[in-house]
PDB file of C-alpha atoms and ligand atoms in Angstrom:
ATOM      1  CA  MET R 620      -0.042  -0.163  -0.017  1.00  0.00           C
ATOM      2  CA  LYS R 621       1.461   3.372  -1.156  1.00  0.00           C
ATOM      3  CA  ILE R 622       0.698   5.901   1.477  1.00  0.00           C
ATOM      4  CA  LEU R 623       0.958  10.019   1.271  1.00  0.00           C
ATOM      5  CA  ILE R 624       0.981  11.517   4.888  1.00  0.00           C
ATOM      6  CA  VAL R 625      -0.273  15.124   4.380  1.00  0.00           C
ATOM      7  CA  GLY R 626       1.120  17.636   6.991  1.00  0.00           C
ATOM      8  CA  ALA R 627       4.309  17.550   8.546  1.00  0.00           C
ATOM      9  CA  GLY R 628       3.211  18.607  11.916  1.00  0.00           C
ATOM     10  CA  ALA R 629       3.930  16.202  15.190  1.00  0.00           C
ATOM     11  CA  ILE R 630       1.705  13.567  13.889  1.00  0.00           C
ATOM     12  CA  GLY R 631       2.380  13.611  10.472  1.00  0.00           C
ATOM     13  CA  LEU R 632       6.356  13.389  10.981  1.00  0.00           C
ATOM     14  CA  LEU R 633       5.390  10.592  13.715  1.00  0.00           C
ATOM     15  CA  LEU R 634       3.213   8.633  11.320  1.00  0.00           C
ATOM     16  CA  THR R 635       5.719   8.931   8.324  1.00  0.00           C
ATOM     17  CA  GLY R 636       8.817   7.786  10.474  1.00  0.00           C
ATOM     18  CA  ILE R 637       7.008   4.848  11.954  1.00  0.00           C
ATOM     19  CA  ILE R 638       5.399   3.561   8.909  1.00  0.00           C
ATOM     20  CA  SER R 639       8.978   3.752   6.996  1.00  0.00           C
ATOM     21  CA  HIS R 640      10.794   2.477   9.996  1.00  0.00           C
ATOM     22  CA  ASN R 641       8.708  -0.682   9.717  1.00  0.00           C
ATOM     23  CA  GLY R 642       9.153  -1.199   5.901  1.00  0.00           C
ATOM     24  CA  GLY R 643       5.874   0.874   4.602  1.00  0.00           C
ATOM     25  CA  GLU R 644       5.924   2.639   1.398  1.00  0.00           C
ATOM     26  CA  VAL R 645       5.097   6.257   2.617  1.00  0.00           C
ATOM     27  CA  VAL R 646       5.745   9.534   1.200  1.00  0.00           C
ATOM     28  CA  LEU R 647       5.248  12.856   3.322  1.00  0.00           C
ATOM     29  CA  PHE R 648       3.770  16.253   2.028  1.00  0.00           C
ATOM     30  CA  SER R 649       4.662  19.548   3.172  1.00  0.00           C
ATOM     31  CA  ARG R 650       3.570  22.696   1.306  1.00  0.00           C
ATOM     32  CA  ARG R 651       6.820  24.464   2.373  1.00  0.00           C
ATOM     33  CA  SER R 652       9.614  23.254   0.199  1.00  0.00           C
ATOM     34  CA  GLU R 653      12.422  24.205   2.601  1.00  0.00           C
ATOM     35  CA  VAL R 654      10.917  21.727   5.109  1.00  0.00           C
ATOM     36  CA  ALA R 655      10.640  18.866   2.387  1.00  0.00           C
ATOM     37  CA  LYS R 656      14.101  19.104   1.233  1.00  0.00           C
ATOM     38  CA  TYR R 657      15.465  19.045   4.842  1.00  0.00           C
ATOM     39  CA  ILE R 658      13.448  15.794   5.881  1.00  0.00           C
ATOM     40  CA  SER R 659      14.340  14.239   2.444  1.00  0.00           C
ATOM     41  CA  LYS R 660      17.851  14.849   3.199  1.00  0.00           C
ATOM     42  CA  ASN R 661      17.946  14.306   7.091  1.00  0.00           C
ATOM     43  CA  GLY R 662      15.261  11.700   7.569  1.00  0.00           C
ATOM     44  CA  ILE R 663      12.838  11.788  10.515  1.00  0.00           C
ATOM     45  CA  LYS R 664      14.204  11.358  13.917  1.00  0.00           C
ATOM     46  CA  ILE R 665      11.656   9.402  16.467  1.00  0.00           C
ATOM     47  CA  ILE R 666      12.713   9.607  19.952  1.00  0.00           C
ATOM     48  CA  SER R 667      10.640   7.515  22.666  1.00  0.00           C
ATOM     49  CA  GLU R 668      11.250   6.389  26.249  1.00  0.00           C
ATOM     50  CA  LYS R 669      12.456   3.263  24.739  1.00  0.00           C
ATOM     51  CA  ASN R 670      14.400   3.963  21.924  1.00  0.00           C
ATOM     52  CA  GLU R 671      15.546   6.540  19.333  1.00  0.00           C
ATOM     53  CA  TYR R 672      15.969   6.012  15.554  1.00  0.00           C
ATOM     54  CA  VAL R 673      16.089   8.064  12.102  1.00  0.00           C
ATOM     55  CA  SER R 674      13.762   7.022   9.311  1.00  0.00           C
ATOM     56  CA  ARG R 675      14.461   7.717   6.024  1.00  0.00           C
ATOM     57  CA  ALA R 676      11.729   9.541   4.229  1.00  0.00           C
ATOM     58  CA  GLU R 677      10.609  10.950   1.116  1.00  0.00           C
ATOM     59  CA  CYS R 678       9.122  14.316   1.751  1.00  0.00           C
ATOM     60  CA  VAL R 679       7.569  16.141  -1.149  1.00  0.00           C
ATOM     61  CA  SER R 680       6.322  20.158  -1.516  1.00  0.00           C
ATOM     62  CA  SER R 681       3.828  19.526  -4.237  1.00  0.00           C
ATOM     63  CA  ILE R 682       1.492  16.202  -5.601  1.00  0.00           C
ATOM     64  CA  GLU R 683       2.344  15.234  -9.199  1.00  0.00           C
ATOM     65  CA  PRO R 684      -1.088  15.292 -11.177  1.00  0.00           C
ATOM     66  CA  ASP R 685      -2.708  12.216 -10.888  1.00  0.00           C
ATOM     67  CA  ALA R 686      -0.704  11.068  -8.173  1.00  0.00           C
ATOM     68  CA  LYS R 687      -1.160   7.034  -7.494  1.00  0.00           C
ATOM     69  CA  TYR R 688      -1.500   6.590  -3.908  1.00  0.00           C
ATOM     70  CA  ASP R 689      -3.636   3.878  -2.369  1.00  0.00           C
ATOM     71  CA  LEU R 690      -4.132   6.164   0.699  1.00  0.00           C
ATOM     72  CA  ALA R 691      -3.645   9.623   2.041  1.00  0.00           C
ATOM     73  CA  ILE R 692      -3.618  10.338   5.485  1.00  0.00           C
ATOM     74  CA  VAL R 693      -4.633  14.118   6.391  1.00  0.00           C
ATOM     75  CA  THR R 694      -3.256  15.314   9.511  1.00  0.00           C
ATOM     76  CA  VAL R 695      -3.298  19.055   8.784  1.00  0.00           C
ATOM     77  CA  LYS R 696      -4.962  21.469  11.510  1.00  0.00           C
ATOM     78  CA  SER R 697      -8.711  21.794  10.898  1.00  0.00           C
ATOM     79  CA  TYR R 698      -8.708  25.263   9.682  1.00  0.00           C
ATOM     80  CA  ASP R 699      -6.546  24.259   6.747  1.00  0.00           C
ATOM     81  CA  THR R 700      -8.816  21.264   5.747  1.00  0.00           C
ATOM     82  CA  ALA R 701     -10.666  22.913   2.942  1.00  0.00           C
ATOM     83  CA  ASN R 702      -7.696  24.031   1.321  1.00  0.00           C
ATOM     84  CA  ILE R 703      -6.027  20.616   1.654  1.00  0.00           C
ATOM     85  CA  ALA R 704      -9.274  18.758   0.366  1.00  0.00           C
ATOM     86  CA  LYS R 705      -9.142  21.052  -2.806  1.00  0.00           C
ATOM     87  CA  LEU R 706      -5.643  20.282  -3.393  1.00  0.00           C
ATOM     88  CA  LEU R 707      -6.089  16.566  -3.207  1.00  0.00           C
ATOM     89  CA  SER R 708      -9.297  16.497  -5.268  1.00  0.00           C
ATOM     90  CA  GLU R 709      -7.463  18.413  -7.772  1.00  0.00           C
ATOM     91  CA  LYS R 710      -4.098  16.091  -7.480  1.00  0.00           C
ATOM     92  CA  LEU R 711      -4.641  12.685  -6.334  1.00  0.00           C
ATOM     93  CA  SER R 712      -6.104   9.594  -8.710  1.00  0.00           C
ATOM     94  CA  ARG R 713      -9.780   8.938  -8.301  1.00  0.00           C
ATOM     95  CA  GLN R 714      -8.927   5.444  -6.739  1.00  0.00           C
ATOM     96  CA  THR R 715      -6.737   6.815  -3.942  1.00  0.00           C
ATOM     97  CA  TYR R 716      -8.670   6.801  -0.421  1.00  0.00           C
ATOM     98  CA  VAL R 717      -8.314   9.510   2.050  1.00  0.00           C
ATOM     99  CA  LEU R 718      -8.263   9.022   5.741  1.00  0.00           C
ATOM    100  CA  THR R 719      -8.523  11.666   8.136  1.00  0.00           C
ATOM    101  CA  LEU R 720      -6.803  11.666  11.638  1.00  0.00           C
ATOM    102  CA  GLN R 721      -7.370  15.544  12.681  1.00  0.00           C
ATOM    103  CA  ASN R 722      -8.547  16.700  15.666  1.00  0.00           C
ATOM    104  CA  GLY R 723     -12.170  18.470  15.691  1.00  0.00           C
ATOM    105  CA  LEU R 724     -15.508  18.112  14.139  1.00  0.00           C
ATOM    106  CA  ASN R 725     -16.241  18.244  10.229  1.00  0.00           C
ATOM    107  CA  ASN R 726     -12.876  17.317   8.787  1.00  0.00           C
ATOM    108  CA  ALA R 727     -14.246  14.304   7.076  1.00  0.00           C
ATOM    109  CA  GLU R 728     -17.331  16.218   5.976  1.00  0.00           C
ATOM    110  CA  THR R 729     -15.434  18.926   4.514  1.00  0.00           C
ATOM    111  CA  LEU R 730     -12.909  16.168   2.620  1.00  0.00           C
ATOM    112  CA  ALA R 731     -16.059  14.347   1.345  1.00  0.00           C
ATOM    113  CA  ASN R 732     -17.686  17.730  -0.083  1.00  0.00           C
ATOM    114  CA  PHE R 733     -14.121  17.988  -2.490  1.00  0.00           C
ATOM    115  CA  LEU R 734     -13.367  14.424  -2.738  1.00  0.00           C
ATOM    116  CA  GLY R 735     -16.780  12.337  -2.567  1.00  0.00           C
ATOM    117  CA  HIS R 736     -17.959  10.684   0.847  1.00  0.00           C
ATOM    118  CA  GLU R 737     -17.297   7.040  -0.892  1.00  0.00           C
ATOM    119  CA  ARG R 738     -13.403   7.951  -0.963  1.00  0.00           C
ATOM    120  CA  VAL R 739     -13.482   9.437   2.725  1.00  0.00           C
ATOM    121  CA  PHE R 740     -12.665   7.532   5.979  1.00  0.00           C
ATOM    122  CA  PRO R 741     -13.451   9.394   9.150  1.00  0.00           C
ATOM    123  CA  GLY R 742     -10.653   8.341  11.938  1.00  0.00           C
ATOM    124  CA  ILE R 743      -9.251   9.613  15.400  1.00  0.00           C
ATOM    125  CA  THR R 744      -5.724   8.781  16.731  1.00  0.00           C
ATOM    126  CA  MET R 745      -4.693   8.673  20.249  1.00  0.00           C
ATOM    127  CA  GLN R 746      -0.906   8.798  18.898  1.00  0.00           C
ATOM    128  CA  SER R 747       0.941  11.772  21.050  1.00  0.00           C
ATOM    129  CA  SER R 748       3.683  13.379  19.865  1.00  0.00           C
ATOM    130  CA  THR R 749       5.726  16.671  20.647  1.00  0.00           C
ATOM    131  CA  LEU R 750       7.400  18.369  17.736  1.00  0.00           C
ATOM    132  CA  LEU R 751      11.147  19.218  18.792  1.00  0.00           C
ATOM    133  CA  GLY R 752      12.451  20.379  15.445  1.00  0.00           C
ATOM    134  CA  THR R 753      11.757  20.290  11.438  1.00  0.00           C
ATOM    135  CA  ASN R 754      12.338  16.673  11.410  1.00  0.00           C
ATOM    136  CA  GLU R 755      12.399  15.689  15.203  1.00  0.00           C
ATOM    137  CA  VAL R 756       9.457  13.886  17.219  1.00  0.00           C
ATOM    138  CA  LEU R 757       9.311  13.153  20.793  1.00  0.00           C
ATOM    139  CA  HIS R 758       6.670  10.039  20.554  1.00  0.00           C
ATOM    140  CA  VAL R 759       4.994  10.077  24.051  1.00  0.00           C
ATOM    141  CA  PHE R 760       2.496   7.770  23.677  1.00  0.00           C
ATOM    142  CA  ASN R 761       1.875   4.859  21.038  1.00  0.00           C
ATOM    143  CA  GLY R 762      -2.131   5.373  21.378  1.00  0.00           C
ATOM    144  CA  LEU R 763      -4.665   3.806  19.417  1.00  0.00           C
ATOM    145  CA  THR R 764      -5.894   4.833  15.918  1.00  0.00           C
ATOM    146  CA  ILE R 765      -9.618   4.208  15.254  1.00  0.00           C
ATOM    147  CA  ILE R 766     -11.093   4.358  11.560  1.00  0.00           C
ATOM    148  CA  GLY R 767     -14.394   3.495   9.962  1.00  0.00           C
ATOM    149  CA  ASN R 768     -16.478   3.944   7.011  1.00  0.00           C
ATOM    150  CA  TYR R 769     -18.080   7.420   6.188  1.00  0.00           C
ATOM    151  CA  ALA R 770     -21.459   5.647   5.763  1.00  0.00           C
ATOM    152  CA  GLY R 771     -22.774   2.142   6.699  1.00  0.00           C
ATOM    153  CA  PRO R 772     -20.974  -0.706   8.262  1.00  0.00           C
ATOM    154  CA  PRO R 773     -17.225  -1.250   8.205  1.00  0.00           C
ATOM    155  CA  THR R 774     -16.258  -2.453   4.726  1.00  0.00           C
ATOM    156  CA  GLU R 775     -13.325  -4.941   3.564  1.00  0.00           C
ATOM    157  CA  ASP R 776     -11.454  -1.565   2.228  1.00  0.00           C
ATOM    158  CA  VAL R 777     -11.686  -0.075   5.966  1.00  0.00           C
ATOM    159  CA  ARG R 778     -10.484  -3.378   7.160  1.00  0.00           C
ATOM    160  CA  LYS R 779      -7.129  -3.459   4.956  1.00  0.00           C
ATOM    161  CA  ILE R 780      -6.244   0.049   5.680  1.00  0.00           C
ATOM    162  CA  ALA R 781      -6.628  -0.746   9.379  1.00  0.00           C
ATOM    163  CA  HIS R 782      -4.586  -3.959   8.695  1.00  0.00           C
ATOM    164  CA  SER R 783      -1.953  -2.260   6.711  1.00  0.00           C
ATOM    165  CA  LEU R 784      -1.353   0.704   9.500  1.00  0.00           C
ATOM    166  CA  SER R 785      -1.167  -1.618  12.287  1.00  0.00           C
ATOM    167  CA  MET R 786       1.095  -4.010  10.374  1.00  0.00           C
ATOM    168  CA  TYR R 787       3.470  -0.733  10.019  1.00  0.00           C
ATOM    169  CA  GLY R 788       3.768  -0.139  13.378  1.00  0.00           C
ATOM    170  CA  VAL R 789       0.358   2.283  14.158  1.00  0.00           C
ATOM    171  CA  PRO R 790      -1.896   0.109  15.924  1.00  0.00           C
ATOM    172  CA  CYS R 791      -5.346   0.638  14.534  1.00  0.00           C
ATOM    173  CA  ASN R 792      -8.986  -0.650  14.946  1.00  0.00           C
ATOM    174  CA  ILE R 793     -12.088  -0.510  13.346  1.00  0.00           C
ATOM    175  CA  SER R 794     -15.150   1.201  14.633  1.00  0.00           C
ATOM    176  CA  GLU R 795     -18.783   0.309  13.926  1.00  0.00           C
ATOM    177  CA  ASN R 796     -19.550   3.940  14.845  1.00  0.00           C
ATOM    178  CA  ILE R 797     -16.722   6.270  14.031  1.00  0.00           C
ATOM    179  CA  TRP R 798     -18.996   9.728  14.397  1.00  0.00           C
ATOM    180  CA  ARG R 799     -19.297   8.666  18.112  1.00  0.00           C
ATOM    181  CA  ASN R 800     -15.695   8.078  18.251  1.00  0.00           C
ATOM    182  CA  ILE R 801     -14.911  11.482  16.754  1.00  0.00           C
ATOM    183  CA  TRP R 802     -17.367  13.396  19.252  1.00  0.00           C
ATOM    184  CA  PHE R 803     -15.611  11.110  22.143  1.00  0.00           C
ATOM    185  CA  LYS R 804     -12.210  12.775  20.853  1.00  0.00           C
ATOM    186  CA  LEU R 805     -13.724  15.948  20.657  1.00  0.00           C
ATOM    187  CA  MET R 806     -14.224  15.959  24.135  1.00  0.00           C
ATOM    188  CA  VAL R 807     -10.717  14.705  24.696  1.00  0.00           C
ATOM    189  CA  ASN R 808      -9.260  17.710  23.184  1.00  0.00           C
ATOM    190  CA  SER R 809     -11.857  20.350  24.544  1.00  0.00           C
ATOM    191  CA  VAL R 810     -10.618  19.265  27.881  1.00  0.00           C
ATOM    192  CA  ILE R 811      -6.997  18.779  27.377  1.00  0.00           C
ATOM    193  CA  ASN R 812      -6.187  21.262  24.859  1.00  0.00           C
ATOM    194  CA  PRO R 813      -7.417  24.602  26.258  1.00  0.00           C
ATOM    195  CA  LEU R 814      -6.400  23.490  29.678  1.00  0.00           C
ATOM    196  CA  THR R 815      -2.918  22.936  28.589  1.00  0.00           C
ATOM    197  CA  ALA R 816      -2.674  26.012  26.484  1.00  0.00           C
ATOM    198  CA  ILE R 817      -3.786  28.212  29.084  1.00  0.00           C
ATOM    199  CA  LEU R 818      -2.057  27.019  32.165  1.00  0.00           C
ATOM    200  CA  ARG R 819       1.210  26.575  30.025  1.00  0.00           C
ATOM    201  CA  VAL R 820       1.880  22.895  31.388  1.00  0.00           C
ATOM    202  CA  LYS R 821       2.341  19.280  29.908  1.00  0.00           C
ATOM    203  CA  ASN R 822      -1.022  16.944  29.818  1.00  0.00           C
ATOM    204  CA  GLY R 823       0.174  15.056  33.015  1.00  0.00           C
ATOM    205  CA  LEU R 824       0.720  18.370  35.189  1.00  0.00           C
ATOM    206  CA  LEU R 825      -3.215  19.278  34.839  1.00  0.00           C
ATOM    207  CA  LEU R 826      -3.869  16.695  37.463  1.00  0.00           C
ATOM    208  CA  GLU R 827      -1.782  18.511  39.917  1.00  0.00           C
ATOM    209  CA  ILE R 828      -4.213  21.876  39.524  1.00  0.00           C
ATOM    210  CA  PRO R 829      -6.597  22.060  42.213  1.00  0.00           C
ATOM    211  CA  PHE R 830     -10.260  21.299  41.426  1.00  0.00           C
ATOM    212  CA  ILE R 831      -9.472  20.629  38.166  1.00  0.00           C
ATOM    213  CA  ASP R 832     -11.770  17.664  38.360  1.00  0.00           C
ATOM    214  CA  THR R 833     -14.770  20.214  38.714  1.00  0.00           C
ATOM    215  CA  LEU R 834     -13.625  22.148  35.892  1.00  0.00           C
ATOM    216  CA  ILE R 835     -13.208  19.220  33.480  1.00  0.00           C
ATOM    217  CA  LYS R 836     -16.585  17.949  34.602  1.00  0.00           C
ATOM    218  CA  ASN R 837     -18.137  21.235  33.704  1.00  0.00           C
ATOM    219  CA  ILE R 838     -16.602  21.200  30.135  1.00  0.00           C
ATOM    220  CA  LEU R 839     -17.707  17.573  29.719  1.00  0.00           C
ATOM    221  CA  GLU R 840     -21.332  18.212  30.974  1.00  0.00           C
ATOM    222  CA  GLU R 841     -21.611  21.023  28.106  1.00  0.00           C
ATOM    223  CA  ALA R 842     -20.122  18.871  25.348  1.00  0.00           C
ATOM    224  CA  ILE R 843     -22.195  15.850  26.243  1.00  0.00           C
ATOM    225  CA  SER R 844     -25.308  17.949  26.033  1.00  0.00           C
ATOM    226  CA  ILE R 845     -24.541  18.974  22.515  1.00  0.00           C
ATOM    227  CA  ALA R 846     -23.458  15.607  21.693  1.00  0.00           C
ATOM    228  CA  ARG R 847     -26.902  14.575  22.766  1.00  0.00           C
ATOM    229  CA  LEU R 848     -28.843  16.660  20.396  1.00  0.00           C
ATOM    230  CA  HIS R 849     -26.370  15.261  17.623  1.00  0.00           C
ATOM    231  CA  GLY R 850     -27.789  11.689  18.283  1.00  0.00           C
ATOM    232  CA  HIS R 851     -24.863  10.522  20.658  1.00  0.00           C
ATOM    233  CA  GLU R 852     -25.420   9.611  24.318  1.00  0.00           C
ATOM    234  CA  PHE R 853     -22.281   9.714  26.782  1.00  0.00           C
ATOM    235  CA  GLU R 854     -22.097   9.074  30.506  1.00  0.00           C
ATOM    236  CA  LEU R 855     -20.387  11.894  32.101  1.00  0.00           C
ATOM    237  CA  ASP R 856     -18.718   9.685  34.779  1.00  0.00           C
ATOM    238  CA  ASP R 857     -17.664   7.587  32.053  1.00  0.00           C
ATOM    239  CA  CYS R 858     -16.327  10.046  29.697  1.00  0.00           C
ATOM    240  CA  PHE R 859     -14.416  11.714  32.872  1.00  0.00           C
ATOM    241  CA  ASP R 860     -12.542   8.469  34.143  1.00  0.00           C
ATOM    242  CA  LYS R 861     -11.583   7.555  30.388  1.00  0.00           C
ATOM    243  CA  ILE R 862     -10.204  11.244  29.933  1.00  0.00           C
ATOM    244  CA  ILE R 863      -8.186  11.042  33.417  1.00  0.00           C
ATOM    245  CA  ARG R 864      -6.761   8.173  31.885  1.00  0.00           C
ATOM    246  CA  ILE R 865      -5.802   9.612  28.690  1.00  0.00           C
ATOM    247  CA  ILE R 866      -4.293  12.545  30.341  1.00  0.00           C
ATOM    248  CA  ARG R 867      -1.970  10.252  32.459  1.00  0.00           C
ATOM    249  CA  GLU R 868      -0.859   8.048  29.346  1.00  0.00           C
ATOM    250  CA  THR R 869      -0.015  11.406  27.837  1.00  0.00           C
ATOM    251  CA  GLY R 870       1.241  12.805  30.479  1.00  0.00           C
ATOM    252  CA  ASN R 871       4.721  13.955  29.007  1.00  0.00           C
ATOM    253  CA  ASN R 872       3.307  15.132  25.898  1.00  0.00           C
ATOM    254  CA  LYS R 873       2.667  18.934  25.050  1.00  0.00           C
ATOM    255  CA  SER R 874      -0.773  19.003  23.702  1.00  0.00           C
ATOM    256  CA  SER R 875      -1.035  20.125  20.009  1.00  0.00           C
ATOM    257  CA  MET R 876      -2.828  23.194  21.256  1.00  0.00           C
ATOM    258  CA  LEU R 877       0.047  24.328  23.652  1.00  0.00           C
ATOM    259  CA  GLN R 878       2.585  23.459  20.999  1.00  0.00           C
ATOM    260  CA  ASP R 879       1.017  26.050  18.784  1.00  0.00           C
ATOM    261  CA  ILE R 880       0.780  28.737  21.412  1.00  0.00           C
ATOM    262  CA  GLU R 881       4.469  28.317  22.205  1.00  0.00           C
ATOM    263  CA  GLY R 882       5.197  28.352  18.368  1.00  0.00           C
ATOM    264  CA  GLY R 883       3.167  31.470  17.890  1.00  0.00           C
ATOM    265  CA  ARG R 884       0.769  29.549  15.605  1.00  0.00           C
ATOM    266  CA  LYS R 885      -2.974  29.902  15.196  1.00  0.00           C
ATOM    267  CA  THR R 886      -4.728  27.172  17.597  1.00  0.00           C
ATOM    268  CA  GLU R 887      -7.764  24.693  16.666  1.00  0.00           C
ATOM    269  CA  ILE R 888      -9.791  26.080  19.510  1.00  0.00           C
ATOM    270  CA  ASP R 889     -12.557  27.102  16.863  1.00  0.00           C
ATOM    271  CA  TYR R 890     -12.802  23.184  16.132  1.00  0.00           C
ATOM    272  CA  LEU R 891     -13.055  22.264  19.498  1.00  0.00           C
ATOM    273  CA  ASN R 892     -14.413  24.521  22.745  1.00  0.00           C
ATOM    274  CA  GLY R 893     -15.701  27.138  19.875  1.00  0.00           C
ATOM    275  CA  LYS R 894     -17.188  24.306  18.012  1.00  0.00           C
ATOM    276  CA  ILE R 895     -19.563  23.263  20.847  1.00  0.00           C
ATOM    277  CA  VAL R 896     -20.274  26.878  21.480  1.00  0.00           C
ATOM    278  CA  GLN R 897     -20.969  27.330  17.873  1.00  0.00           C
ATOM    279  CA  LEU R 898     -23.393  24.350  17.710  1.00  0.00           C
ATOM    280  CA  ALA R 899     -25.066  25.075  20.976  1.00  0.00           C
ATOM    281  CA  ALA R 900     -25.887  28.370  19.675  1.00  0.00           C
ATOM    282  CA  LYS R 901     -27.992  26.889  16.711  1.00  0.00           C
ATOM    283  CA  HIS R 902     -30.164  25.317  19.253  1.00  0.00           C
ATOM    284  CA  GLY R 903     -30.424  28.698  21.200  1.00  0.00           C
ATOM    285  CA  LEU R 904     -28.498  27.220  23.999  1.00  0.00           C
ATOM    286  CA  GLU R 905     -25.169  28.907  25.609  1.00  0.00           C
ATOM    287  CA  MET R 906     -22.074  27.018  27.023  1.00  0.00           C
ATOM    288  CA  PRO R 907     -20.335  29.484  29.109  1.00  0.00           C
ATOM    289  CA  ILE R 908     -17.476  27.397  30.126  1.00  0.00           C
ATOM    290  CA  ASN R 909     -16.625  26.074  26.882  1.00  0.00           C
ATOM    291  CA  ARG R 910     -17.099  29.756  25.544  1.00  0.00           C
ATOM    292  CA  ALA R 911     -15.060  31.071  28.512  1.00  0.00           C
ATOM    293  CA  LEU R 912     -11.973  28.811  27.237  1.00  0.00           C
ATOM    294  CA  THR R 913     -12.343  29.976  23.713  1.00  0.00           C
ATOM    295  CA  ILE R 914     -12.135  33.621  24.553  1.00  0.00           C
ATOM    296  CA  LEU R 915      -9.106  32.911  26.556  1.00  0.00           C
ATOM    297  CA  VAL R 916      -7.106  30.872  23.971  1.00  0.00           C
ATOM    298  CA  LYS R 917      -8.127  33.447  21.481  1.00  0.00           C
ATOM    299  CA  GLY R 918      -6.840  36.032  23.818  1.00  0.00           C
ATOM    300  CA  ILE R 919      -3.794  34.194  24.135  1.00  0.00           C
ATOM    301  CA  GLU R 920      -3.075  33.862  20.446  1.00  0.00           C
ATOM    302  CA  LYS R 921      -3.881  37.688  19.991  1.00  0.00           C
ATOM    303  CA  MET R 922      -1.412  38.649  22.489  1.00  0.00           C
ATOM    304  CA  ASN R 923       1.322  36.175  20.681  1.00  0.00           C
ATOM    305  CA  ASN R 924       0.323  37.928  17.692  1.00  0.00           C
ATOM    306  CA  ASP R 925       0.216  41.252  19.218  1.00  0.00           C
ATOM    307  CA  SER R 926       3.900  40.746  20.709  1.00  0.00           C
ATOM    308  CA  LYS R 927       5.219  39.652  17.200  1.00  0.00           C
ATOM    309  CA  ILE R 928       4.043  42.880  15.694  1.00  0.00           C
ATOM    310  CA  ASN R 929       5.136  44.933  18.519  1.00  0.00           C
ATOM    311  CA  LYS R 930       8.771  43.180  18.402  1.00  0.00           C
ATOM    312  CA  TRP R 931       8.655  43.947  14.501  1.00  0.00           C
ATOM    313  CA  ARG R 932       7.764  47.694  15.108  1.00  0.00           C
ATOM    314  CA  ASN R 933      10.643  47.875  17.632  1.00  0.00           C
ATOM    315  CA  SER R 934      13.151  46.489  15.111  1.00  0.00           C
ATOM    316  CA  ILE R 935      11.790  48.962  12.622  1.00  0.00           C
ATOM    317  CA  GLN R 936      12.258  52.024  14.912  1.00  0.00           C
ATOM    318  CA  LEU R 937      15.648  51.079  15.874  1.00  0.00           C
TER     319      LEU R 937
HETATM  320  O1  PAF H1308      -4.086  17.373  20.413  1.00  0.00           O
HETATM  321  C1  PAF H1308      -3.511  16.520  21.042  1.00  0.00           C
HETATM  322  O2  PAF H1308      -2.532  16.941  21.567  1.00  0.00           O
HETATM  323  C2  PAF H1308      -3.656  15.204  21.144  1.00  0.00           C
HETATM  324  O3  PAF H1308      -4.764  14.992  20.495  1.00  0.00           O
HETATM  325  C3  PAF H1308      -3.919  14.557  22.801  1.00  0.00           C
HETATM  326  C4  PAF H1308      -4.531  13.323  22.666  1.00  0.00           C
HETATM  327  C5  PAF H1308      -4.844  15.371  23.664  1.00  0.00           C
HETATM  328  C6  PAF H1308      -2.693  14.242  23.243  1.00  0.00           C
HETATM  329  O4  PAF H1308      -1.814  15.371  23.573  1.00  0.00           O
END
């Protein structure tokens, strides 16, 4: 199976490195040509508690027309999905399947709008990694990846994809109801990501914050009420226990949102807590806790930007 990984962030690098290390045929795509050159020349370095290795990897900054990949795995930020979906629809052969392993809601739907839902497979991943450099990641947790069919029960094709990923070192299960898994992953990210980004702590340190359990439950109560309106029933204590376990398992990771804040980049807050607020508003409902987190993260994003502008202004004055 020839795989194209789309996006050279923490998860894109990690998947490419693991698959290549385990003998898979994989190419990484980054729109930045200097990044593509650097990775093709130096490979991808993966550091984990148990070992450290460099995987050879081809990284390209353009996709040749009618590109013959069996599978493209989209790992870009949610705010980039529409751009990438358009590009993939123009470049990939019509036979290529497209799997999304992104955070947030609506990525699969956006891809399907451009590519047709028959080719798109929704998924989530609990793989956790921190970007250490252009070609270097810290692999904190070898979490499960779960994929499913866009519509209907799992097909032979989705089984083949899951089998290949597992064979190449990315443990992957199939779900009978992947949309429910996506809602649960939304809850995971709506708890861990803004809290770690605001408090500037690695995931595990969240558990040291006094009364954090109350705040986590407040976030979840709101998210669960919105999930219910979309046909997914979740139980608060069960979600809470599972998320505490994920916080422990990924304890040494910097969440993707904290990495974005530290890197001065835009975050995915609009697709996580912001999405919960937006969906609630359509039903005339208010989600004060998720709204507050959204406002705070957007405030931090803005201050990051303003300080960049100020540095630039000061450098001009000098
Ligand atoms: O976005 C992230 O950082 C990850 O999805 C997770 C699982 C919260 C681990 O840090």
